[in-house]
CSV table of C-alpha atoms in Angstrom, one decimal:
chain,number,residue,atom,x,y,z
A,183,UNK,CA,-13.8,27.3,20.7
A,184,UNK,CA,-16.8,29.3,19.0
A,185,UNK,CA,-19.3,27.6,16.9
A,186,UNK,CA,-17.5,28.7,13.8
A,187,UNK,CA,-14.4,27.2,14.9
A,188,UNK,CA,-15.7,23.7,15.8
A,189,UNK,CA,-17.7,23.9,12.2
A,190,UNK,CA,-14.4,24.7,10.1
A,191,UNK,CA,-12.8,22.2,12.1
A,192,UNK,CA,-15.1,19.8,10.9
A,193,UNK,CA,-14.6,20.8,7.8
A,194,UNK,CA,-10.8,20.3,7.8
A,195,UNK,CA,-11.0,17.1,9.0
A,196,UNK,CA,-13.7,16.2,6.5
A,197,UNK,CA,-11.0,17.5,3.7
A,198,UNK,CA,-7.7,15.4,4.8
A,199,UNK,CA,-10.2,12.2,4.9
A,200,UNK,CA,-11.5,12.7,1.6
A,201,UNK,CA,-7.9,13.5,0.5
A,202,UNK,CA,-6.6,10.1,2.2
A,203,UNK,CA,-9.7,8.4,0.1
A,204,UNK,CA,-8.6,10.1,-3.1
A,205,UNK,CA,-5.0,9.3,-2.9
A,206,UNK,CA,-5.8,5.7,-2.5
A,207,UNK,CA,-7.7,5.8,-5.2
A,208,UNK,CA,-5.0,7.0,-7.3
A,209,UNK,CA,-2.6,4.6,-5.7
A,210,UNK,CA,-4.9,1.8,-6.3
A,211,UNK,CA,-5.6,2.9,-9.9
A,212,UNK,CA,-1.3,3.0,-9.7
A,213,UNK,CA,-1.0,-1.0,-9.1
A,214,UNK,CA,-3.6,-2.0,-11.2
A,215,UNK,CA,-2.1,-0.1,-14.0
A,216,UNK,CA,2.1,-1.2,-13.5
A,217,UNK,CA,0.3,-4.8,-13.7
A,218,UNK,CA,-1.6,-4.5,-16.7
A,219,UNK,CA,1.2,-2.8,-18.5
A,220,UNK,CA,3.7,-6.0,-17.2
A,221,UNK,CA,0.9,-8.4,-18.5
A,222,UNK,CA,0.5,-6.9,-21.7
A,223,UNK,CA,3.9,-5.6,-22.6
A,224,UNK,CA,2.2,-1.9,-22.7
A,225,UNK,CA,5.1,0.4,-22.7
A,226,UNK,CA,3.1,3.4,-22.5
A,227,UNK,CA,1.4,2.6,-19.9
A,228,UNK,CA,4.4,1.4,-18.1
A,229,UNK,CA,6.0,4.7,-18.5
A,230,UNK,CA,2.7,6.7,-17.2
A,231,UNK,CA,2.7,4.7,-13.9
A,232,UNK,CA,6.6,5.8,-13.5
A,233,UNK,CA,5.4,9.4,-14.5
A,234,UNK,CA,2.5,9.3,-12.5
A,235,UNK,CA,4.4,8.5,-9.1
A,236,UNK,CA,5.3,12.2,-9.0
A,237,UNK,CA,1.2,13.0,-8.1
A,238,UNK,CA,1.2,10.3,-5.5
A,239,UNK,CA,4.1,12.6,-3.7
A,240,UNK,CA,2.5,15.2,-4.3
A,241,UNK,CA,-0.6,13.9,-2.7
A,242,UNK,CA,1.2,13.0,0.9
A,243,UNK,CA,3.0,16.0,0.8
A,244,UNK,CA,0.3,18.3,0.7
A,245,UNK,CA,-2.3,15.8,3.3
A,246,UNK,CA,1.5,16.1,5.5
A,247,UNK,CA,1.3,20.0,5.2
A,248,UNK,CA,-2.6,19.7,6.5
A,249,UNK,CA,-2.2,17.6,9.1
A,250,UNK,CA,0.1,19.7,10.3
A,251,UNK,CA,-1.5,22.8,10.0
A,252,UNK,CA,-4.4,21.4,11.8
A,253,UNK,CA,-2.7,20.0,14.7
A,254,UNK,CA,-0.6,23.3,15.0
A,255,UNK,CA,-3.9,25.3,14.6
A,256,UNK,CA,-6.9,23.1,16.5
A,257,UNK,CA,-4.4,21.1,19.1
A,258,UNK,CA,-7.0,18.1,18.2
A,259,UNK,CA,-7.6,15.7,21.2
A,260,UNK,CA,-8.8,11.7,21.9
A,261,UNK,CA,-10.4,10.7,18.8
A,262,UNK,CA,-9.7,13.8,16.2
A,263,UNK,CA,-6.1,13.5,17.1
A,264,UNK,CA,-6.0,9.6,16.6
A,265,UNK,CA,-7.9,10.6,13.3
A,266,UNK,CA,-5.1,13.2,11.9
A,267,UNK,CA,-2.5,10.7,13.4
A,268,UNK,CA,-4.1,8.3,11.5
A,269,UNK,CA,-3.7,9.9,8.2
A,270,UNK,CA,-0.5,10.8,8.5
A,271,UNK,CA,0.5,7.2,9.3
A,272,UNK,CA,-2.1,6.1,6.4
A,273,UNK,CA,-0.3,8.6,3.8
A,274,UNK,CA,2.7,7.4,4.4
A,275,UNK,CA,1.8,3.4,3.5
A,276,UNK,CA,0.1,5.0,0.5
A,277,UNK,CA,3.3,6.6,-0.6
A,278,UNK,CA,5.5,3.5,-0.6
A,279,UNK,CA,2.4,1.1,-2.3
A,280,UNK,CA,3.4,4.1,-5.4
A,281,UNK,CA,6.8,3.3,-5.2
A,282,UNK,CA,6.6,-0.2,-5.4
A,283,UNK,CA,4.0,0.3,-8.5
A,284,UNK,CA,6.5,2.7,-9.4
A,285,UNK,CA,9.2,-0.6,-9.0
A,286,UNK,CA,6.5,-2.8,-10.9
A,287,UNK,CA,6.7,-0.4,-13.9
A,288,UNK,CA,10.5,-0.2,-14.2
A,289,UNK,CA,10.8,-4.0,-13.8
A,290,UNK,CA,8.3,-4.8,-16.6
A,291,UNK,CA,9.9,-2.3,-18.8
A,292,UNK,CA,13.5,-4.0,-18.6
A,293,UNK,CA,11.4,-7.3,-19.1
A,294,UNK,CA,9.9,-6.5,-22.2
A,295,UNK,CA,12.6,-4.3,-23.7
A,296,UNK,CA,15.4,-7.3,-23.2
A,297,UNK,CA,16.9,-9.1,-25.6
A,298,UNK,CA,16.2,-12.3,-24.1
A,299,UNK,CA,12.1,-12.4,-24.3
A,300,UNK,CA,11.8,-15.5,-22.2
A,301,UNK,CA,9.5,-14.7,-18.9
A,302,UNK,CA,9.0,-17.1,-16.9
A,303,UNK,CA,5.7,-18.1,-15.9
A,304,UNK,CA,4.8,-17.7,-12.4
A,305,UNK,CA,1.1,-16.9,-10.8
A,306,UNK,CA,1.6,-13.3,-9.9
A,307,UNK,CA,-2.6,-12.5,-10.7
A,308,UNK,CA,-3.9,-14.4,-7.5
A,309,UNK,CA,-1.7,-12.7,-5.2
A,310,UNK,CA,-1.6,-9.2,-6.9
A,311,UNK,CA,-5.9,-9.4,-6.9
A,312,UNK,CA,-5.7,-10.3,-3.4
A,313,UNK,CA,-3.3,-7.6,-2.4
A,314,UNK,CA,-5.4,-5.2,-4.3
A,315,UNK,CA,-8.5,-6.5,-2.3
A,316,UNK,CA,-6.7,-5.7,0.9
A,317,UNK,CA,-5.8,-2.5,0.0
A,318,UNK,CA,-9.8,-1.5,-0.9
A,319,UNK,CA,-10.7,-3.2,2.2
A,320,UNK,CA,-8.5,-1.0,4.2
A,321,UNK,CA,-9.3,2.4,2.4
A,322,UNK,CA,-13.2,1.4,3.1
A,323,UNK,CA,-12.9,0.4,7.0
A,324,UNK,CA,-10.5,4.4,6.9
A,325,UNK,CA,-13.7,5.8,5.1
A,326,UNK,CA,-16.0,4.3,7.5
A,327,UNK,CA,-14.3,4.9,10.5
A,328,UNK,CA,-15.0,0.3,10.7
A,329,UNK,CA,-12.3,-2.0,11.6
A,330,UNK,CA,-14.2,-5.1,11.4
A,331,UNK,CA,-12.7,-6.0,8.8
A,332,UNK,CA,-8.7,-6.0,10.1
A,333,UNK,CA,-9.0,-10.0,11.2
A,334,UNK,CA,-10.0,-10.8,7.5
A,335,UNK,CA,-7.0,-8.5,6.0
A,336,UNK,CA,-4.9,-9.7,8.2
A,337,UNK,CA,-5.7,-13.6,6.8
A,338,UNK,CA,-5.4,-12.4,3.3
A,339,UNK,CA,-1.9,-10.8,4.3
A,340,UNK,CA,-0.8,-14.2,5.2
A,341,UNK,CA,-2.2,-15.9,1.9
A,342,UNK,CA,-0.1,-13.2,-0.3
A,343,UNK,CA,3.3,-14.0,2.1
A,344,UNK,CA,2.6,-17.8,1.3
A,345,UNK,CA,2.1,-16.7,-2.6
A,346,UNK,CA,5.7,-14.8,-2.8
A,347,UNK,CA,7.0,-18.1,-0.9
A,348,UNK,CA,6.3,-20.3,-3.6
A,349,UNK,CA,6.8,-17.7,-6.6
A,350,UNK,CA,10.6,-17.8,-5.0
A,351,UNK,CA,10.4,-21.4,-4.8
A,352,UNK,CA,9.4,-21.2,-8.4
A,353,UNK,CA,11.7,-19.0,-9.6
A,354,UNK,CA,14.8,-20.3,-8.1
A,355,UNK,CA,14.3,-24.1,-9.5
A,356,UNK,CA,13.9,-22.1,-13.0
A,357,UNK,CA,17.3,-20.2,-12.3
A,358,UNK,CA,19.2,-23.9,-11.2
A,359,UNK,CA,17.6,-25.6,-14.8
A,360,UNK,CA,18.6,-22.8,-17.1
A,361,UNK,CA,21.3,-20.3,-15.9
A,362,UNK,CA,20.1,-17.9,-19.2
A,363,UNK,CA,16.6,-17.6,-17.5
A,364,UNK,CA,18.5,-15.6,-14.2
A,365,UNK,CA,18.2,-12.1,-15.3
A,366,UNK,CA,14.0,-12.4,-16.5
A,367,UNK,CA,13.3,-14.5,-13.2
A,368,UNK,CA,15.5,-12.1,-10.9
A,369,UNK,CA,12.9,-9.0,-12.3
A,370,UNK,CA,10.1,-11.2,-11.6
A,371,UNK,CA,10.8,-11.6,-8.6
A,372,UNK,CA,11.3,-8.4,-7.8
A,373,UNK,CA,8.2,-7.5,-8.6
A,374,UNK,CA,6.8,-10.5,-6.8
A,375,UNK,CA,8.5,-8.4,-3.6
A,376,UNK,CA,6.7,-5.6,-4.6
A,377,UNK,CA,3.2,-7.5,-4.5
A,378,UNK,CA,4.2,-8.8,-1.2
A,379,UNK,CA,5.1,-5.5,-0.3
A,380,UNK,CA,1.9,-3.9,-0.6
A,381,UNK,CA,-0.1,-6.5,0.9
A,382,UNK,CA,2.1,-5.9,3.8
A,383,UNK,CA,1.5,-1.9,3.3
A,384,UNK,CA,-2.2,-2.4,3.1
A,385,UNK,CA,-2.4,-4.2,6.9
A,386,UNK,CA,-0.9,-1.3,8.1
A,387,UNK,CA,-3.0,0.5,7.0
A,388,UNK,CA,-6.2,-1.9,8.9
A,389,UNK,CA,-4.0,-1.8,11.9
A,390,UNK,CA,-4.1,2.7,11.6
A,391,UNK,CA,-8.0,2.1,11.3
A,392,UNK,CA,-8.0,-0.4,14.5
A,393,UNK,CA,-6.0,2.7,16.2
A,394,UNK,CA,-8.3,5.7,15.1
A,395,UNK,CA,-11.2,3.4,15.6
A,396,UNK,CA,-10.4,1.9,19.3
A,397,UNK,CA,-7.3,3.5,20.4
A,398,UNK,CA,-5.7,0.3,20.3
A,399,UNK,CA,-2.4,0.1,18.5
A,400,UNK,CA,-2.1,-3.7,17.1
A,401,UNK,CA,0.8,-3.2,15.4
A,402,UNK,CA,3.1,-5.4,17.5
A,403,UNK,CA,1.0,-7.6,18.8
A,404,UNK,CA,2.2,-10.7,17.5
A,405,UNK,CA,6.1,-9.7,19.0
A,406,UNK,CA,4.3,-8.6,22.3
A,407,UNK,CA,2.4,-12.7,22.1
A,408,UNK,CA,5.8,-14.1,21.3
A,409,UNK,CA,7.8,-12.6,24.4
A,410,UNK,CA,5.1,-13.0,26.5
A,411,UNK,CA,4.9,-16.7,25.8
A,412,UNK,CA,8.9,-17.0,25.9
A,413,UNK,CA,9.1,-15.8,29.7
């Protein structure tokens, strides 16, 4: 490879991370958004988080189309390849953390546009902030090739599990007192899933930064600790 070469190179791989960064920005920007409309009964803003999934596709499929162009092209190797694997693995978390703002969206438009107003009041805020914290965290230890930071994600992972836990435990004794209360506290909890879900979506995320980082993939270490203690 000429000089040239390895310069444009660099240059590629400089464009897909700033692309990764700017599609978690907009995925971010996505959450934040689907929860203030749910909070505030903000139709219109409800219905530009559905709209604006469609850029958030658009976004992984054209970082997809690079990554592939430049593995096809430079045949990266050790820590570029684990940097374009990286992002593919990263786009793809980002995708689905739109769809479940996307999910968030829908489920606070059928809340606010139903007949029966009553919402029941669960503590979404903590869990969604934290979730959203996690996410940030991860998309700063990606833009600073740093994964010091995966132990502490992976805590707040287990703090947003334990917040779904007793939002269903929640909803379910309002469900058994009032049978009329079913349909509001089924669509909260859906989106109580969807909180969970990208929590879960953002420690992938610190796990692909512990794998472009070290070369380490952590992803199943827990299973791996549990067989290894069962034999």
């Amino acid at each position: 490879m000429t000089e040239h070469t390895f310069k444009q190179f660099d240059v590629e791989l400089e464009e897909i991370r700033r692309g990764v960064l700017q599609m978690g920005g907009l995925v971010e920007a996505q959450v934040a958004k689907a929860l203030e409309g749910l909070r505030n009964g903000d139709m219109v803003l409800l219905d530009a988080v559905v709209e604006g999934d469609k850029s958030v596709n658009m976004a992984q499929i054209k970082l997809d189309d690079d990554c592939s162009h430049i593995i096809a092209k430079r045949q990266p190797a050790a820590r570029d390849l684990r940097m374009v694997l990286t992002v593919i693995k990263t786009i793809a978390d980002l995708e689905r953390i739109g769809d479940e703002a996307k999910k968030i969206a829908k489920a606070g438009r059928r809340l606010h546009s139903s007949e029966i107003p009553f919402a029941p009041r669960v503590g979404l805020s903590q869990s969604a902030e934290i979730a959203l914290e996690m996410l940030r965290a991860a998309l700063d230890g990606f833009a600073r090739a740093d994964a010091s930071r995966s132990e502490e994600i992976k805590r707040k992972d287990a703090e947003v599990d334990a917040g779904f836990k007793g939002i269903m435990r929640q909803l379910i004794t309002y469900m058994m007192e009032d049978p009329r209360t079913i349909t509001n506290s089924l669509e909260m909890l859906f989106i109580a899933k969807s909180i969970e879900r990208v929590g879960d979506h953002a420690m992938n995320i610190a796990e692909h930064v512990v794998f472009m980082v070290s070369g380490e993939d952590v992803r199943f270490e827990k299973a791996q600790a549990s067989l290894g203690s069962q034999s």
